[in-house]
Amino acid sequence: MNITIDGYNIDYNITGEGDKTVVILQGWGTKHEVYNLAAACIHTSYKVVQFDFPGFGNSDEPREAWSVSDYAVFFIKFMEALHIKKATLIGHSYGGRVIIKLAGSMNVPFEIEKIVLIDSAGVLPKKTTKQKLKVKRYKFLKKIFSFKPIYAICPHLIDDWKNRQGSADYKNASPMMKQCMVKAVNEDLTPLFSSIKQEVLLIWGDKDTATPISDAKLMEEMMPNAGLAVIKGAGHFCFLEQPVVFANIMKSYFKI
C-alpha cells in the first residue's frame, strides 16, 4: 500500500486485526518486509503496521539531509495520516533511534503504550586511539584529494579510495542518504534514556558488533522501566538469526 505525506510516496503494510496497534520502525537501509517475521509473531492478536522511512525500501528519498529529529517529525505525520492514537512501538537499530528521540524528548500527539528496542542504535561509541588516528588520516587525505590539480592526476584511483571508505551501509547509500547517516551516527542519545517513562523491552544479540550488548546494558541501567532479553549467538539481526527464540520472547511479552 502507498500513502503520500508531505509530497513523499510512502510504502507501508498492515496485517492483523487486533484492537491494539503495534508499529515497527525499521533499521537503516532495510525494507519493511525484513520485519515480516517480527510482525508474524504478534499479528494474530494485534494490528501491525510496517512501513519504509523516506529513503528506505520503496519510499521516496528526502529532498534534503534529514536528522533523527526530522525522521521523528515525519513519523508523527505518518501516525496522524493513519489516524493512530495509541500504539506500541518496535524499533530495530535506526528505528530505535527514532523511538528514543520521540519518547525521550518530544511531545507526540499519540500515546506510546510500550516500547520494544531490538539491537537499537543510540549510544555514541567511544573511539579507540587507533580509530581516532584513522579518522584524522581520512580527513587529511580527503582534504588533499579535494584539490583539483591532484584529483586531475589520478581521478580513478581517488574515486576508488573514496568508495572504499566507511561501513557497508555508508558505501551502499545514495549521496543524500549518506548525509542523513552521518547526522545519525554522530548524535548521542544517551542523555534521553532517563526521560523515557514507558515500559521498554530490550531484545539483543550477544554477538552484535554494530550495536554491542554493552549498549543494551547501558539502556537497561538508564531507562527507568527497561528489561533486557539476550539472544545468545545472535548478531545485529537477532530476529532473523534466531527466529524461534525471538518469537518466543515476543509472544511471551505480548501475552500471545
PDB file of C-alpha atoms in Angstrom:
ATOM      1  CA  MET A   1       0.000   0.000   0.000  1.00  0.00           C
ATOM      2  CA  ASN A   2       1.056   3.593  -0.516  1.00  0.00           C
ATOM      3  CA  ILE A   3       0.299   6.895   1.149  1.00  0.00           C
ATOM      4  CA  THR A   4       1.531  10.415   0.366  1.00  0.00           C
ATOM      5  CA  ILE A   5       2.890  12.504   3.247  1.00  0.00           C
ATOM      6  CA  ASP A   6       4.345  15.974   2.595  1.00  0.00           C
ATOM      7  CA  GLY A   7       4.755  15.024  -1.055  1.00  0.00           C
ATOM      8  CA  TYR A   8       6.639  11.807  -0.274  1.00  0.00           C
ATOM      9  CA  ASN A   9       5.301   8.498  -1.554  1.00  0.00           C
ATOM     10  CA  ILE A  10       5.486   6.100   1.407  1.00  0.00           C
ATOM     11  CA  ASP A  11       5.234   2.315   1.144  1.00  0.00           C
ATOM     12  CA  TYR A  12       3.548   0.535   4.049  1.00  0.00           C
ATOM     13  CA  ASN A  13       1.658  -2.602   5.013  1.00  0.00           C
ATOM     14  CA  ILE A  14      -0.855  -3.549   7.710  1.00  0.00           C
ATOM     15  CA  THR A  15      -1.514  -7.083   8.946  1.00  0.00           C
ATOM     16  CA  GLY A  16      -3.617  -8.457  11.782  1.00  0.00           C
ATOM     17  CA  GLU A  17      -6.960  -7.336  13.091  1.00  0.00           C
ATOM     18  CA  GLY A  18      -6.430  -6.848  16.809  1.00  0.00           C
ATOM     19  CA  ASP A  19      -7.888  -3.979  18.811  1.00  0.00           C
ATOM     20  CA  LYS A  20      -4.400  -2.779  19.750  1.00  0.00           C
ATOM     21  CA  THR A  21      -1.812  -1.436  17.303  1.00  0.00           C
ATOM     22  CA  VAL A  22       1.913  -2.137  17.002  1.00  0.00           C
ATOM     23  CA  VAL A  23       4.129  -0.130  14.622  1.00  0.00           C
ATOM     24  CA  ILE A  24       7.532  -1.423  13.509  1.00  0.00           C
ATOM     25  CA  LEU A  25      10.264   1.136  12.763  1.00  0.00           C
ATOM     26  CA  GLN A  26      12.973  -0.343  10.563  1.00  0.00           C
ATOM     27  CA  GLY A  27      16.753  -0.426  10.713  1.00  0.00           C
ATOM     28  CA  TRP A  28      18.972   1.587   8.398  1.00  0.00           C
ATOM     29  CA  GLY A  29      18.752   0.710   4.713  1.00  0.00           C
ATOM     30  CA  THR A  30      16.271  -2.146   5.125  1.00  0.00           C
ATOM     31  CA  LYS A  31      12.867  -2.737   3.573  1.00  0.00           C
ATOM     32  CA  HIS A  32       9.836  -3.137   5.819  1.00  0.00           C
ATOM     33  CA  GLU A  33       9.420  -6.699   4.520  1.00  0.00           C
ATOM     34  CA  VAL A  34      12.549  -7.650   6.501  1.00  0.00           C
ATOM     35  CA  TYR A  35      10.361  -7.425   9.603  1.00  0.00           C
ATOM     36  CA  ASN A  36       7.619  -9.772   8.398  1.00  0.00           C
ATOM     37  CA  LEU A  37       8.778 -12.395  10.885  1.00  0.00           C
ATOM     38  CA  ALA A  38       8.557  -9.924  13.759  1.00  0.00           C
ATOM     39  CA  ALA A  39       5.066  -8.970  12.627  1.00  0.00           C
ATOM     40  CA  ALA A  40       4.040 -12.608  12.275  1.00  0.00           C
ATOM     41  CA  CYS A  41       4.881 -13.216  15.945  1.00  0.00           C
ATOM     42  CA  ILE A  42       2.059 -10.970  17.089  1.00  0.00           C
ATOM     43  CA  HIS A  43      -0.368 -10.255  14.232  1.00  0.00           C
ATOM     44  CA  THR A  44      -2.841 -12.872  15.464  1.00  0.00           C
ATOM     45  CA  SER A  45      -3.639 -10.561  18.382  1.00  0.00           C
ATOM     46  CA  TYR A  46      -2.502  -7.107  17.210  1.00  0.00           C
ATOM     47  CA  LYS A  47      -2.837  -4.879  14.175  1.00  0.00           C
ATOM     48  CA  VAL A  48       0.760  -4.497  12.958  1.00  0.00           C
ATOM     49  CA  VAL A  49       1.920  -1.582  10.814  1.00  0.00           C
ATOM     50  CA  GLN A  50       5.157  -1.817   8.809  1.00  0.00           C
ATOM     51  CA  PHE A  51       6.470   0.970   6.606  1.00  0.00           C
ATOM     52  CA  ASP A  52       9.529   2.322   4.806  1.00  0.00           C
ATOM     53  CA  PHE A  53      11.025   5.580   6.047  1.00  0.00           C
ATOM     54  CA  PRO A  54      11.792   8.161   3.330  1.00  0.00           C
ATOM     55  CA  GLY A  55      14.960   6.964   1.608  1.00  0.00           C
ATOM     56  CA  PHE A  56      14.431   3.354   2.731  1.00  0.00           C
ATOM     57  CA  GLY A  57      12.910   0.500   0.724  1.00  0.00           C
ATOM     58  CA  ASN A  58      10.335   1.728  -1.781  1.00  0.00           C
ATOM     59  CA  SER A  59       9.635   5.128  -0.210  1.00  0.00           C
ATOM     60  CA  ASP A  60      10.799   8.395  -1.776  1.00  0.00           C
ATOM     61  CA  GLU A  61      14.148   9.797  -0.683  1.00  0.00           C
ATOM     62  CA  PRO A  62      14.289  13.008   1.406  1.00  0.00           C
ATOM     63  CA  ARG A  63      14.911  16.150  -0.617  1.00  0.00           C
ATOM     64  CA  GLU A  64      17.438  17.328   1.983  1.00  0.00           C
ATOM     65  CA  ALA A  65      19.632  15.675   4.604  1.00  0.00           C
ATOM     66  CA  TRP A  66      17.367  14.642   7.485  1.00  0.00           C
ATOM     67  CA  SER A  67      18.436  14.274  11.094  1.00  0.00           C
ATOM     68  CA  VAL A  68      16.946  11.770  13.545  1.00  0.00           C
ATOM     69  CA  SER A  69      14.619  14.560  14.710  1.00  0.00           C
ATOM     70  CA  ASP A  70      13.424  15.092  11.128  1.00  0.00           C
ATOM     71  CA  TYR A  71      12.584  11.406  10.835  1.00  0.00           C
ATOM     72  CA  ALA A  72      10.772  11.580  14.183  1.00  0.00           C
ATOM     73  CA  VAL A  73       8.666  14.506  12.934  1.00  0.00           C
ATOM     74  CA  PHE A  74       7.885  12.553   9.771  1.00  0.00           C
ATOM     75  CA  PHE A  75       6.784   9.570  11.857  1.00  0.00           C
ATOM     76  CA  ILE A  76       4.367  11.750  13.811  1.00  0.00           C
ATOM     77  CA  LYS A  77       2.818  12.828  10.494  1.00  0.00           C
ATOM     78  CA  PHE A  78       2.664   9.204   9.368  1.00  0.00           C
ATOM     79  CA  MET A  79       0.771   8.235  12.529  1.00  0.00           C
ATOM     80  CA  GLU A  80      -1.622  11.148  12.053  1.00  0.00           C
ATOM     81  CA  ALA A  81      -2.215  10.155   8.419  1.00  0.00           C
ATOM     82  CA  LEU A  82      -3.196   6.634   9.527  1.00  0.00           C
ATOM     83  CA  HIS A  83      -5.294   8.030  12.411  1.00  0.00           C
ATOM     84  CA  ILE A  84      -3.377   6.030  15.020  1.00  0.00           C
ATOM     85  CA  LYS A  85      -3.925   7.477  18.506  1.00  0.00           C
ATOM     86  CA  LYS A  86      -2.254   4.770  20.588  1.00  0.00           C
ATOM     87  CA  ALA A  87       0.384   2.160  19.761  1.00  0.00           C
ATOM     88  CA  THR A  88       3.270   0.053  20.971  1.00  0.00           C
ATOM     89  CA  LEU A  89       6.429   0.922  19.029  1.00  0.00           C
ATOM     90  CA  ILE A  90       9.013  -1.649  17.960  1.00  0.00           C
ATOM     91  CA  GLY A  91      12.311  -0.297  16.666  1.00  0.00           C
ATOM     92  CA  HIS A  92      15.296  -2.115  15.222  1.00  0.00           C
ATOM     93  CA  SER A  93      18.669  -0.344  15.006  1.00  0.00           C
ATOM     94  CA  TYR A  94      17.946   3.076  13.392  1.00  0.00           C
ATOM     95  CA  GLY A  95      14.249   2.674  14.140  1.00  0.00           C
ATOM     96  CA  GLY A  96      15.220   2.503  17.796  1.00  0.00           C
ATOM     97  CA  ARG A  97      16.968   5.857  17.454  1.00  0.00           C
ATOM     98  CA  VAL A  98      13.755   7.446  16.235  1.00  0.00           C
ATOM     99  CA  ILE A  99      11.731   5.914  19.062  1.00  0.00           C
ATOM    100  CA  ILE A 100      14.247   7.120  21.666  1.00  0.00           C
ATOM    101  CA  LYS A 101      14.045  10.617  20.200  1.00  0.00           C
ATOM    102  CA  LEU A 102      10.221  10.539  20.235  1.00  0.00           C
ATOM    103  CA  ALA A 103       9.801   9.125  23.736  1.00  0.00           C
ATOM    104  CA  GLY A 104      12.710  10.936  25.331  1.00  0.00           C
ATOM    105  CA  SER A 105      12.426  14.479  24.029  1.00  0.00           C
ATOM    106  CA  MET A 106       9.252  15.183  22.038  1.00  0.00           C
ATOM    107  CA  ASN A 107       5.594  15.876  22.750  1.00  0.00           C
ATOM    108  CA  VAL A 108       3.767  13.442  20.495  1.00  0.00           C
ATOM    109  CA  PRO A 109       0.041  13.657  19.635  1.00  0.00           C
ATOM    110  CA  PHE A 110      -0.451   9.917  20.173  1.00  0.00           C
ATOM    111  CA  GLU A 111       0.127   7.629  23.133  1.00  0.00           C
ATOM    112  CA  ILE A 112       3.190   5.397  23.107  1.00  0.00           C
ATOM    113  CA  GLU A 113       1.885   2.440  25.083  1.00  0.00           C
ATOM    114  CA  LYS A 114       5.030   0.318  25.291  1.00  0.00           C
ATOM    115  CA  ILE A 115       8.401   0.140  23.525  1.00  0.00           C
ATOM    116  CA  VAL A 116      10.441  -2.762  22.163  1.00  0.00           C
ATOM    117  CA  LEU A 117      14.011  -1.951  21.096  1.00  0.00           C
ATOM    118  CA  ILE A 118      15.811  -4.610  19.052  1.00  0.00           C
ATOM    119  CA  ASP A 119      19.595  -4.175  18.769  1.00  0.00           C
ATOM    120  CA  SER A 120      18.885  -0.446  18.895  1.00  0.00           C
ATOM    121  CA  ALA A 121      21.254   2.342  17.949  1.00  0.00           C
ATOM    122  CA  GLY A 122      21.550   5.493  20.034  1.00  0.00           C
ATOM    123  CA  VAL A 123      24.777   5.151  22.022  1.00  0.00           C
ATOM    124  CA  LEU A 124      27.711   7.074  20.569  1.00  0.00           C
ATOM    125  CA  PRO A 125      30.631   4.629  20.608  1.00  0.00           C
ATOM    126  CA  LYS A 126      33.882   5.720  22.189  1.00  0.00           C
ATOM    127  CA  LYS A 127      36.679   5.734  19.642  1.00  0.00           C
ATOM    128  CA  THR A 128      39.928   3.971  20.408  1.00  0.00           C
ATOM    129  CA  THR A 129      43.241   5.715  19.793  1.00  0.00           C
ATOM    130  CA  LYS A 130      43.635   3.662  16.612  1.00  0.00           C
ATOM    131  CA  GLN A 131      40.185   4.723  15.380  1.00  0.00           C
ATOM    132  CA  LYS A 132      40.904   8.382  16.152  1.00  0.00           C
ATOM    133  CA  LEU A 133      44.134   8.214  14.148  1.00  0.00           C
ATOM    134  CA  LYS A 134      42.267   6.553  11.277  1.00  0.00           C
ATOM    135  CA  VAL A 135      39.686   9.372  11.242  1.00  0.00           C
ATOM    136  CA  LYS A 136      42.427  12.029  11.256  1.00  0.00           C
ATOM    137  CA  ARG A 137      44.207  10.256   8.398  1.00  0.00           C
ATOM    138  CA  TYR A 138      40.954  10.041   6.414  1.00  0.00           C
ATOM    139  CA  LYS A 139      40.192  13.745   6.890  1.00  0.00           C
ATOM    140  CA  PHE A 140      43.749  14.697   5.924  1.00  0.00           C
ATOM    141  CA  LEU A 141      43.705  12.614   2.735  1.00  0.00           C
ATOM    142  CA  LYS A 142      40.200  13.781   1.835  1.00  0.00           C
ATOM    143  CA  LYS A 143      41.390  17.379   2.081  1.00  0.00           C
ATOM    144  CA  ILE A 144      44.458  16.673  -0.072  1.00  0.00           C
ATOM    145  CA  PHE A 145      42.472  14.748  -2.702  1.00  0.00           C
ATOM    146  CA  SER A 146      39.885  17.534  -2.949  1.00  0.00           C
ATOM    147  CA  PHE A 147      42.416  19.817  -4.647  1.00  0.00           C
ATOM    148  CA  LYS A 148      41.564  19.826  -8.349  1.00  0.00           C
ATOM    149  CA  PRO A 149      45.190  19.583  -9.639  1.00  0.00           C
ATOM    150  CA  ILE A 150      45.794  16.476  -7.503  1.00  0.00           C
ATOM    151  CA  TYR A 151      42.455  14.910  -8.407  1.00  0.00           C
ATOM    152  CA  ALA A 152      43.179  15.502 -12.092  1.00  0.00           C
ATOM    153  CA  ILE A 153      46.353  13.406 -11.882  1.00  0.00           C
ATOM    154  CA  CYS A 154      44.632  10.155 -10.827  1.00  0.00           C
ATOM    155  CA  PRO A 155      40.845  10.619 -10.553  1.00  0.00           C
ATOM    156  CA  HIS A 156      40.028   6.901 -10.854  1.00  0.00           C
ATOM    157  CA  LEU A 157      42.344   5.947  -8.001  1.00  0.00           C
ATOM    158  CA  ILE A 158      40.954   8.703  -5.764  1.00  0.00           C
ATOM    159  CA  ASP A 159      37.341   7.755  -6.570  1.00  0.00           C
ATOM    160  CA  ASP A 160      38.142   4.129  -5.772  1.00  0.00           C
ATOM    161  CA  TRP A 161      39.683   5.177  -2.435  1.00  0.00           C
ATOM    162  CA  LYS A 162      36.600   7.227  -1.546  1.00  0.00           C
ATOM    163  CA  ASN A 163      34.291   4.320  -2.393  1.00  0.00           C
ATOM    164  CA  ARG A 164      36.193   2.025  -0.029  1.00  0.00           C
ATOM    165  CA  GLN A 165      35.761   4.289   2.999  1.00  0.00           C
ATOM    166  CA  GLY A 166      33.101   3.828   5.677  1.00  0.00           C
ATOM    167  CA  SER A 167      30.779   0.995   6.655  1.00  0.00           C
ATOM    168  CA  ALA A 168      28.859  -1.216   4.249  1.00  0.00           C
ATOM    169  CA  ASP A 169      25.675   0.780   4.971  1.00  0.00           C
ATOM    170  CA  TYR A 170      27.508   4.006   4.158  1.00  0.00           C
ATOM    171  CA  LYS A 171      29.012   2.633   0.935  1.00  0.00           C
ATOM    172  CA  ASN A 172      25.627   1.388  -0.264  1.00  0.00           C
ATOM    173  CA  ALA A 173      23.783   4.634   0.491  1.00  0.00           C
ATOM    174  CA  SER A 174      22.982   7.362  -2.029  1.00  0.00           C
ATOM    175  CA  PRO A 175      24.729  10.738  -1.613  1.00  0.00           C
ATOM    176  CA  MET A 176      21.676  12.178   0.171  1.00  0.00           C
ATOM    177  CA  MET A 177      21.271   9.188   2.479  1.00  0.00           C
ATOM    178  CA  LYS A 178      24.982   9.286   3.310  1.00  0.00           C
ATOM    179  CA  GLN A 179      24.425  12.790   4.681  1.00  0.00           C
ATOM    180  CA  CYS A 180      21.464  11.540   6.730  1.00  0.00           C
ATOM    181  CA  MET A 181      23.539   8.674   8.071  1.00  0.00           C
ATOM    182  CA  VAL A 182      26.392  10.958   9.136  1.00  0.00           C
ATOM    183  CA  LYS A 183      23.925  13.078  11.117  1.00  0.00           C
ATOM    184  CA  ALA A 184      22.554   9.975  12.833  1.00  0.00           C
ATOM    185  CA  VAL A 185      25.774   8.247  13.842  1.00  0.00           C
ATOM    186  CA  ASN A 186      27.262  11.424  15.289  1.00  0.00           C
ATOM    187  CA  GLU A 187      24.324  12.059  17.642  1.00  0.00           C
ATOM    188  CA  ASP A 188      24.497  10.611  21.149  1.00  0.00           C
ATOM    189  CA  LEU A 189      21.039   9.859  22.524  1.00  0.00           C
ATOM    190  CA  THR A 190      22.112   8.602  25.959  1.00  0.00           C
ATOM    191  CA  PRO A 191      21.006  11.866  27.673  1.00  0.00           C
ATOM    192  CA  LEU A 192      17.419  10.976  26.662  1.00  0.00           C
ATOM    193  CA  PHE A 193      17.353   7.486  28.197  1.00  0.00           C
ATOM    194  CA  SER A 194      16.306   8.588  31.681  1.00  0.00           C
ATOM    195  CA  SER A 195      13.383  10.583  30.249  1.00  0.00           C
ATOM    196  CA  ILE A 196      11.722   7.535  28.683  1.00  0.00           C
ATOM    197  CA  LYS A 197       8.888   6.632  31.064  1.00  0.00           C
ATOM    198  CA  GLN A 198       7.279   3.822  29.056  1.00  0.00           C
ATOM    199  CA  GLU A 199       7.919   0.168  29.725  1.00  0.00           C
ATOM    200  CA  VAL A 200      10.808  -0.871  27.472  1.00  0.00           C
ATOM    201  CA  LEU A 201      11.749  -4.380  26.382  1.00  0.00           C
ATOM    202  CA  LEU A 202      15.302  -4.626  25.040  1.00  0.00           C
ATOM    203  CA  ILE A 203      15.992  -7.633  22.783  1.00  0.00           C
ATOM    204  CA  TRP A 204      19.652  -8.070  21.873  1.00  0.00           C
ATOM    205  CA  GLY A 205      22.023 -10.488  20.206  1.00  0.00           C
ATOM    206  CA  ASP A 206      25.064 -11.031  22.400  1.00  0.00           C
ATOM    207  CA  LYS A 207      27.292 -11.190  19.294  1.00  0.00           C
ATOM    208  CA  ASP A 208      26.102  -7.860  17.893  1.00  0.00           C
ATOM    209  CA  THR A 209      29.105  -5.844  16.700  1.00  0.00           C
ATOM    210  CA  ALA A 210      27.155  -2.902  15.229  1.00  0.00           C
ATOM    211  CA  THR A 211      25.380  -2.018  18.486  1.00  0.00           C
ATOM    212  CA  PRO A 212      27.157  -4.124  21.123  1.00  0.00           C
ATOM    213  CA  ILE A 213      25.494  -5.725  24.126  1.00  0.00           C
ATOM    214  CA  SER A 214      27.146  -3.066  26.299  1.00  0.00           C
ATOM    215  CA  ASP A 215      24.753  -0.546  24.689  1.00  0.00           C
ATOM    216  CA  ALA A 216      21.809  -2.676  25.791  1.00  0.00           C
ATOM    217  CA  LYS A 217      23.103  -2.881  29.346  1.00  0.00           C
ATOM    218  CA  LEU A 218      23.529   0.900  29.449  1.00  0.00           C
ATOM    219  CA  MET A 219      19.944   1.369  28.240  1.00  0.00           C
ATOM    220  CA  GLU A 220      18.663  -1.107  30.808  1.00  0.00           C
ATOM    221  CA  GLU A 221      20.508   0.791  33.527  1.00  0.00           C
ATOM    222  CA  MET A 222      19.442   4.282  32.474  1.00  0.00           C
ATOM    223  CA  MET A 223      15.864   3.727  31.295  1.00  0.00           C
ATOM    224  CA  PRO A 224      13.581   3.679  34.362  1.00  0.00           C
ATOM    225  CA  ASN A 225      11.341   0.787  33.232  1.00  0.00           C
ATOM    226  CA  ALA A 226      13.575  -1.314  30.978  1.00  0.00           C
ATOM    227  CA  GLY A 227      14.260  -5.054  30.925  1.00  0.00           C
ATOM    228  CA  LEU A 228      16.768  -6.917  28.767  1.00  0.00           C
ATOM    229  CA  ALA A 229      16.335 -10.234  26.917  1.00  0.00           C
ATOM    230  CA  VAL A 230      19.600 -11.540  25.446  1.00  0.00           C
ATOM    231  CA  ILE A 231      19.631 -13.929  22.491  1.00  0.00           C
ATOM    232  CA  LYS A 232      22.822 -15.968  22.616  1.00  0.00           C
ATOM    233  CA  GLY A 233      24.779 -16.491  19.433  1.00  0.00           C
ATOM    234  CA  ALA A 234      22.895 -13.799  17.517  1.00  0.00           C
ATOM    235  CA  GLY A 235      24.191 -10.600  15.959  1.00  0.00           C
ATOM    236  CA  HIS A 236      22.633  -7.314  14.873  1.00  0.00           C
ATOM    237  CA  PHE A 237      19.667  -9.010  13.159  1.00  0.00           C
ATOM    238  CA  CYS A 238      18.856 -11.300  16.069  1.00  0.00           C
ATOM    239  CA  PHE A 239      15.249 -11.783  14.924  1.00  0.00           C
ATOM    240  CA  LEU A 240      16.453 -13.318  11.647  1.00  0.00           C
ATOM    241  CA  GLU A 241      19.380 -15.252  13.075  1.00  0.00           C
ATOM    242  CA  GLN A 242      17.481 -16.877  15.954  1.00  0.00           C
ATOM    243  CA  PRO A 243      13.830 -16.630  14.817  1.00  0.00           C
ATOM    244  CA  VAL A 244      12.396 -19.259  17.178  1.00  0.00           C
ATOM    245  CA  VAL A 245      13.979 -17.741  20.277  1.00  0.00           C
ATOM    246  CA  PHE A 246      12.961 -14.257  19.151  1.00  0.00           C
ATOM    247  CA  ALA A 247       9.370 -15.368  18.506  1.00  0.00           C
ATOM    248  CA  ASN A 248       9.137 -16.963  21.953  1.00  0.00           C
ATOM    249  CA  ILE A 249      10.319 -13.737  23.598  1.00  0.00           C
ATOM    250  CA  MET A 250       7.815 -11.659  21.628  1.00  0.00           C
ATOM    251  CA  LYS A 251       4.877 -14.000  22.287  1.00  0.00           C
ATOM    252  CA  SER A 252       5.685 -14.084  25.982  1.00  0.00           C
ATOM    253  CA  TYR A 253       5.963 -10.314  26.224  1.00  0.00           C
ATOM    254  CA  PHE A 254       2.786  -9.650  24.223  1.00  0.00           C
ATOM    255  CA  LYS A 255       0.968 -12.482  26.039  1.00  0.00           C
ATOM    256  CA  ILE A 256       0.060 -14.408  22.893  1.00  0.00           C
TER     257      ILE A 256
END
